PDB file of C-alpha atoms in Angstrom:
ATOM      1  CA  UNK I   1     -37.362   5.137 -39.733  1.00  0.00           C
ATOM      2  CA  UNK I   2     -40.991   4.923 -38.857  1.00  0.00           C
ATOM      3  CA  UNK I   3     -42.485   6.971 -36.026  1.00  0.00           C
ATOM      4  CA  UNK I   4     -43.482   4.150 -33.860  1.00  0.00           C
ATOM      5  CA  UNK I   5     -39.940   2.498 -33.861  1.00  0.00           C
ATOM      6  CA  UNK I   6     -38.343   6.005 -33.311  1.00  0.00           C
ATOM      7  CA  UNK I   7     -40.507   6.641 -30.335  1.00  0.00           C
ATOM      8  CA  UNK I   8     -39.653   3.267 -28.882  1.00  0.00           C
ATOM      9  CA  UNK I   9     -35.964   4.186 -29.363  1.00  0.00           C
ATOM     10  CA  UNK I  10     -36.426   7.634 -27.731  1.00  0.00           C
ATOM     11  CA  UNK I  11     -38.101   5.791 -24.679  1.00  0.00           C
ATOM     12  CA  UNK I  12     -35.154   3.490 -24.597  1.00  0.00           C
ATOM     13  CA  UNK I  13     -32.691   6.276 -24.645  1.00  0.00           C
ATOM     14  CA  UNK I  14     -34.610   8.241 -21.911  1.00  0.00           C
ATOM     15  CA  UNK I  15     -35.037   5.111 -19.867  1.00  0.00           C
ATOM     16  CA  UNK I  16     -31.401   4.254 -19.787  1.00  0.00           C
ATOM     17  CA  UNK I  17     -30.068   7.540 -18.495  1.00  0.00           C
ATOM     18  CA  UNK I  18     -30.578   9.780 -15.660  1.00  0.00           C
ATOM     19  CA  UNK I  19     -29.232  12.790 -17.676  1.00  0.00           C
ATOM     20  CA  UNK I  20     -31.539  15.098 -19.628  1.00  0.00           C
ATOM     21  CA  UNK I  21     -31.338  14.449 -23.497  1.00  0.00           C
ATOM     22  CA  UNK I  22     -31.750  17.670 -25.448  1.00  0.00           C
ATOM     23  CA  UNK I  23     -34.075  17.602 -28.478  1.00  0.00           C
ATOM     24  CA  UNK I  24     -31.295  18.692 -30.799  1.00  0.00           C
ATOM     25  CA  UNK I  25     -29.409  15.459 -29.855  1.00  0.00           C
ATOM     26  CA  UNK I  26     -32.485  13.363 -30.695  1.00  0.00           C
ATOM     27  CA  UNK I  27     -32.965  15.273 -33.912  1.00  0.00           C
ATOM     28  CA  UNK I  28     -29.513  14.543 -35.072  1.00  0.00           C
ATOM     29  CA  UNK I  29     -29.590  10.958 -33.955  1.00  0.00           C
ATOM     30  CA  UNK I  30     -32.820  10.165 -35.896  1.00  0.00           C
ATOM     31  CA  UNK I  31     -32.143  12.552 -38.683  1.00  0.00           C
ATOM     32  CA  UNK I  32     -35.441  14.292 -38.422  1.00  0.00           C
ATOM     33  CA  UNK I  33     -36.546  17.952 -37.508  1.00  0.00           C
ATOM     34  CA  UNK I  34     -36.807  19.182 -34.040  1.00  0.00           C
ATOM     35  CA  UNK I  35     -40.587  19.631 -34.571  1.00  0.00           C
ATOM     36  CA  UNK I  36     -40.829  15.845 -35.159  1.00  0.00           C
ATOM     37  CA  UNK I  37     -39.089  15.186 -31.984  1.00  0.00           C
ATOM     38  CA  UNK I  38     -41.482  17.473 -30.032  1.00  0.00           C
ATOM     39  CA  UNK I  39     -44.372  15.662 -31.722  1.00  0.00           C
ATOM     40  CA  UNK I  40     -42.980  12.342 -30.752  1.00  0.00           C
ATOM     41  CA  UNK I  41     -42.717  13.410 -27.090  1.00  0.00           C
ATOM     42  CA  UNK I  42     -46.250  14.724 -27.238  1.00  0.00           C
ATOM     43  CA  UNK I  43     -47.509  11.314 -28.479  1.00  0.00           C
ATOM     44  CA  UNK I  44     -45.395   9.519 -25.723  1.00  0.00           C
ATOM     45  CA  UNK I  45     -46.900  11.678 -23.104  1.00  0.00           C
ATOM     46  CA  UNK I  46     -50.317  10.987 -24.460  1.00  0.00           C
ATOM     47  CA  UNK I  47     -49.594   7.214 -24.110  1.00  0.00           C
ATOM     48  CA  UNK I  48     -48.913   7.734 -20.435  1.00  0.00           C
ATOM     49  CA  UNK I  49     -45.210   8.327 -20.362  1.00  0.00           C
ATOM     50  CA  UNK I  50     -44.157  10.909 -17.782  1.00  0.00           C
ATOM     51  CA  UNK I  51     -41.598  12.798 -19.849  1.00  0.00           C
ATOM     52  CA  UNK I  52     -40.568  16.156 -18.331  1.00  0.00           C
ATOM     53  CA  UNK I  53     -39.067  18.928 -20.430  1.00  0.00           C
ATOM     54  CA  UNK I  54     -36.118  20.781 -18.660  1.00  0.00           C
ATOM     55  CA  UNK I  55     -33.899  23.522 -19.826  1.00  0.00           C
ATOM     56  CA  UNK I  56     -31.288  20.913 -20.520  1.00  0.00           C
ATOM     57  CA  UNK I  57     -33.511  18.370 -22.306  1.00  0.00           C
ATOM     58  CA  UNK I  58     -36.027  15.665 -21.868  1.00  0.00           C
ATOM     59  CA  UNK I  59     -36.279  13.344 -18.811  1.00  0.00           C
ATOM     60  CA  UNK I  60     -38.279  10.217 -18.265  1.00  0.00           C
ATOM     61  CA  UNK I  61     -39.737  10.699 -14.770  1.00  0.00           C
ATOM     62  CA  UNK I  62     -41.216   7.984 -12.573  1.00  0.00           C
ATOM     63  CA  UNK I  63     -39.433   5.270 -14.558  1.00  0.00           C
ATOM     64  CA  UNK I  64     -41.215   2.030 -14.233  1.00  0.00           C
ATOM     65  CA  UNK I  65     -39.138  -1.065 -14.893  1.00  0.00           C
ATOM     66  CA  UNK I  66     -40.615  -4.442 -15.774  1.00  0.00           C
ATOM     67  CA  UNK I  67     -38.319  -7.396 -15.482  1.00  0.00           C
ATOM     68  CA  UNK I  68     -38.401 -10.825 -17.096  1.00  0.00           C
ATOM     69  CA  UNK I  69     -36.122 -13.821 -17.411  1.00  0.00           C
ATOM     70  CA  UNK I  70     -35.548 -15.155 -20.810  1.00  0.00           C
ATOM     71  CA  UNK I  71     -34.049 -18.705 -21.277  1.00  0.00           C
ATOM     72  CA  UNK I  72     -32.082 -18.644 -24.556  1.00  0.00           C
ATOM     73  CA  UNK I  73     -29.949 -20.735 -26.679  1.00  0.00           C
ATOM     74  CA  UNK I  74     -27.986 -19.822 -29.688  1.00  0.00           C
ATOM     75  CA  UNK I  75     -24.541 -20.062 -31.235  1.00  0.00           C
ATOM     76  CA  UNK I  76     -21.532 -17.816 -30.191  1.00  0.00           C
ATOM     77  CA  UNK I  77     -21.838 -16.221 -33.647  1.00  0.00           C
ATOM     78  CA  UNK I  78     -25.571 -15.193 -32.853  1.00  0.00           C
ATOM     79  CA  UNK I  79     -24.544 -13.482 -29.578  1.00  0.00           C
ATOM     80  CA  UNK I  80     -24.648  -9.950 -31.173  1.00  0.00           C
ATOM     81  CA  UNK I  81     -27.904 -10.707 -32.929  1.00  0.00           C
ATOM     82  CA  UNK I  82     -29.560 -11.775 -29.633  1.00  0.00           C
ATOM     83  CA  UNK I  83     -28.353  -8.658 -27.844  1.00  0.00           C
ATOM     84  CA  UNK I  84     -29.244  -6.231 -30.540  1.00  0.00           C
ATOM     85  CA  UNK I  85     -32.644  -7.731 -30.894  1.00  0.00           C
ATOM     86  CA  UNK I  86     -33.366  -7.177 -27.234  1.00  0.00           C
ATOM     87  CA  UNK I  87     -31.945  -3.669 -26.952  1.00  0.00           C
ATOM     88  CA  UNK I  88     -33.410  -2.465 -30.197  1.00  0.00           C
ATOM     89  CA  UNK I  89     -36.870  -3.411 -28.942  1.00  0.00           C
ATOM     90  CA  UNK I  90     -36.399  -1.300 -25.780  1.00  0.00           C
ATOM     91  CA  UNK I  91     -34.710  -3.852 -23.359  1.00  0.00           C
ATOM     92  CA  UNK I  92     -31.736  -3.817 -21.241  1.00  0.00           C
ATOM     93  CA  UNK I  93     -29.686  -6.989 -20.581  1.00  0.00           C
ATOM     94  CA  UNK I  94     -28.931  -6.875 -16.999  1.00  0.00           C
ATOM     95  CA  UNK I  95     -27.109 -10.144 -16.658  1.00  0.00           C
ATOM     96  CA  UNK I  96     -26.441 -13.695 -17.795  1.00  0.00           C
ATOM     97  CA  UNK I  97     -26.487 -16.843 -15.857  1.00  0.00           C
ATOM     98  CA  UNK I  98     -26.248 -20.597 -16.444  1.00  0.00           C
ATOM     99  CA  UNK I  99     -27.279 -23.602 -14.210  1.00  0.00           C
ATOM    100  CA  UNK I 100     -24.242 -25.853 -14.298  1.00  0.00           C
ATOM    101  CA  UNK I 101     -24.902 -29.352 -13.226  1.00  0.00           C
ATOM    102  CA  UNK I 102     -21.907 -29.437 -10.959  1.00  0.00           C
ATOM    103  CA  UNK I 103     -21.297 -25.802  -9.854  1.00  0.00           C
ATOM    104  CA  UNK I 104     -24.957 -24.621  -9.755  1.00  0.00           C
ATOM    105  CA  UNK I 105     -25.838 -21.130 -10.746  1.00  0.00           C
ATOM    106  CA  UNK I 106     -23.015 -19.158 -12.416  1.00  0.00           C
ATOM    107  CA  UNK I 107     -23.778 -15.449 -13.240  1.00  0.00           C
ATOM    108  CA  UNK I 108     -22.137 -12.309 -14.616  1.00  0.00           C
ATOM    109  CA  UNK I 109     -23.575  -8.792 -14.528  1.00  0.00           C
ATOM    110  CA  UNK I 110     -23.724  -7.349 -18.014  1.00  0.00           C
ATOM    111  CA  UNK I 111     -25.684  -3.997 -17.952  1.00  0.00           C
ATOM    112  CA  UNK I 112     -25.913  -4.062 -21.735  1.00  0.00           C
ATOM    113  CA  UNK I 113     -28.202  -1.238 -23.027  1.00  0.00           C
ATOM    114  CA  UNK I 114     -26.897  -0.211 -26.431  1.00  0.00           C
ATOM    115  CA  UNK I 115     -25.613  -2.167 -29.489  1.00  0.00           C
ATOM    116  CA  UNK I 116     -22.019  -0.719 -28.838  1.00  0.00           C
ATOM    117  CA  UNK I 117     -22.026  -2.539 -25.491  1.00  0.00           C
ATOM    118  CA  UNK I 118     -22.922  -5.789 -27.159  1.00  0.00           C
ATOM    119  CA  UNK I 119     -20.394  -5.509 -29.777  1.00  0.00           C
ATOM    120  CA  UNK I 120     -17.747  -4.673 -27.225  1.00  0.00           C
ATOM    121  CA  UNK I 121     -18.629  -7.699 -25.341  1.00  0.00           C
ATOM    122  CA  UNK I 122     -18.414  -9.855 -28.486  1.00  0.00           C
ATOM    123  CA  UNK I 123     -15.091  -8.388 -29.379  1.00  0.00           C
ATOM    124  CA  UNK I 124     -13.670  -9.223 -25.980  1.00  0.00           C
ATOM    125  CA  UNK I 125     -14.964 -12.786 -26.162  1.00  0.00           C
ATOM    126  CA  UNK I 126     -13.606 -13.335 -29.692  1.00  0.00           C
ATOM    127  CA  UNK I 127     -10.105 -12.182 -28.595  1.00  0.00           C
ATOM    128  CA  UNK I 128      -9.874 -15.510 -26.816  1.00  0.00           C
ATOM    129  CA  UNK I 129      -9.151 -14.031 -23.415  1.00  0.00           C
ATOM    130  CA  UNK I 130     -12.369 -15.533 -22.085  1.00  0.00           C
ATOM    131  CA  UNK I 131     -15.306 -17.767 -23.147  1.00  0.00           C
ATOM    132  CA  UNK I 132     -18.895 -16.952 -22.766  1.00  0.00           C
ATOM    133  CA  UNK I 133     -20.712 -18.674 -19.957  1.00  0.00           C
ATOM    134  CA  UNK I 134     -23.102 -20.276 -22.412  1.00  0.00           C
ATOM    135  CA  UNK I 135     -20.426 -22.582 -23.664  1.00  0.00           C
ATOM    136  CA  UNK I 136     -20.415 -24.645 -20.316  1.00  0.00           C
ATOM    137  CA  UNK I 137     -24.014 -25.354 -20.876  1.00  0.00           C
ATOM    138  CA  UNK I 138     -24.136 -26.100 -24.766  1.00  0.00           C
ATOM    139  CA  UNK I 139     -25.543 -22.593 -25.516  1.00  0.00           C
ATOM    140  CA  UNK I 140     -28.352 -22.524 -22.976  1.00  0.00           C
ATOM    141  CA  UNK I 141     -28.381 -19.501 -20.698  1.00  0.00           C
ATOM    142  CA  UNK I 142     -30.593 -17.099 -18.980  1.00  0.00           C
ATOM    143  CA  UNK I 143     -30.950 -13.271 -19.174  1.00  0.00           C
ATOM    144  CA  UNK I 144     -32.614 -10.900 -16.632  1.00  0.00           C
ATOM    145  CA  UNK I 145     -34.007  -8.276 -19.114  1.00  0.00           C
ATOM    146  CA  UNK I 146     -35.548  -4.943 -17.909  1.00  0.00           C
ATOM    147  CA  UNK I 147     -37.785  -2.633 -19.929  1.00  0.00           C
ATOM    148  CA  UNK I 148     -40.272   0.176 -19.463  1.00  0.00           C
ATOM    149  CA  UNK I 149     -43.300  -2.051 -19.523  1.00  0.00           C
ATOM    150  CA  UNK I 150     -44.571  -5.568 -19.670  1.00  0.00           C
ATOM    151  CA  UNK I 151     -45.777  -4.828 -23.265  1.00  0.00           C
ATOM    152  CA  UNK I 152     -42.147  -4.238 -24.277  1.00  0.00           C
ATOM    153  CA  UNK I 153     -41.048  -7.419 -22.658  1.00  0.00           C
ATOM    154  CA  UNK I 154     -43.899  -9.177 -24.520  1.00  0.00           C
ATOM    155  CA  UNK I 155     -42.554  -7.820 -27.804  1.00  0.00           C
ATOM    156  CA  UNK I 156     -39.025  -8.985 -26.912  1.00  0.00           C
ATOM    157  CA  UNK I 157     -40.170 -12.426 -25.934  1.00  0.00           C
ATOM    158  CA  UNK I 158     -42.155 -12.727 -29.246  1.00  0.00           C
ATOM    159  CA  UNK I 159     -39.085 -11.626 -31.300  1.00  0.00           C
ATOM    160  CA  UNK I 160     -36.815 -14.032 -29.416  1.00  0.00           C
ATOM    161  CA  UNK I 161     -39.232 -16.784 -30.057  1.00  0.00           C
ATOM    162  CA  UNK I 162     -39.426 -15.909 -33.854  1.00  0.00           C
ATOM    163  CA  UNK I 163     -35.736 -16.019 -34.155  1.00  0.00           C
ATOM    164  CA  UNK I 164     -35.486 -19.432 -32.454  1.00  0.00           C
ATOM    165  CA  UNK I 165     -33.468 -18.032 -29.558  1.00  0.00           C
ATOM    166  CA  UNK I 166     -36.147 -18.496 -26.879  1.00  0.00           C
ATOM    167  CA  UNK I 167     -36.383 -21.797 -24.864  1.00  0.00           C
ATOM    168  CA  UNK I 168     -39.786 -22.215 -23.164  1.00  0.00           C
ATOM    169  CA  UNK I 169     -39.234 -22.519 -19.279  1.00  0.00           C
TER     170      UNK I 169
END
């Protein structure tokens, strides 16, 4: 994995928890040396991220959250692809909502911040117990997505557009 992508994932991990993450946990997750993690943290700090070292691990202090609404459309089968794309670029999918012509706005809190969450949602929908909200609007739906910066949201928006998931509002 390239350094820039690894650092984005480190930021995502730190941004999505209030618990310190030890360097050894990061080292094992990314299969690099502890020194590489220490260097990554130094680079992130140099780029303005307020990362504190504690005796229990690293903590992202003064978390800033940028939020953006994305209007998307895709097939049921592409649900995991859309979620993974947003999360892998450093976003968190807070909710989903649709604008139904009869019932108005229908929403559900999601809180998806890792791929496992997206896959669990997909499995529960595939089981047939419930259908995704997007089926009532022919695949059209909205997500409130949070990230550490507007720059991250810009990257997510560009990637959603490239994949053909993004509908211009």
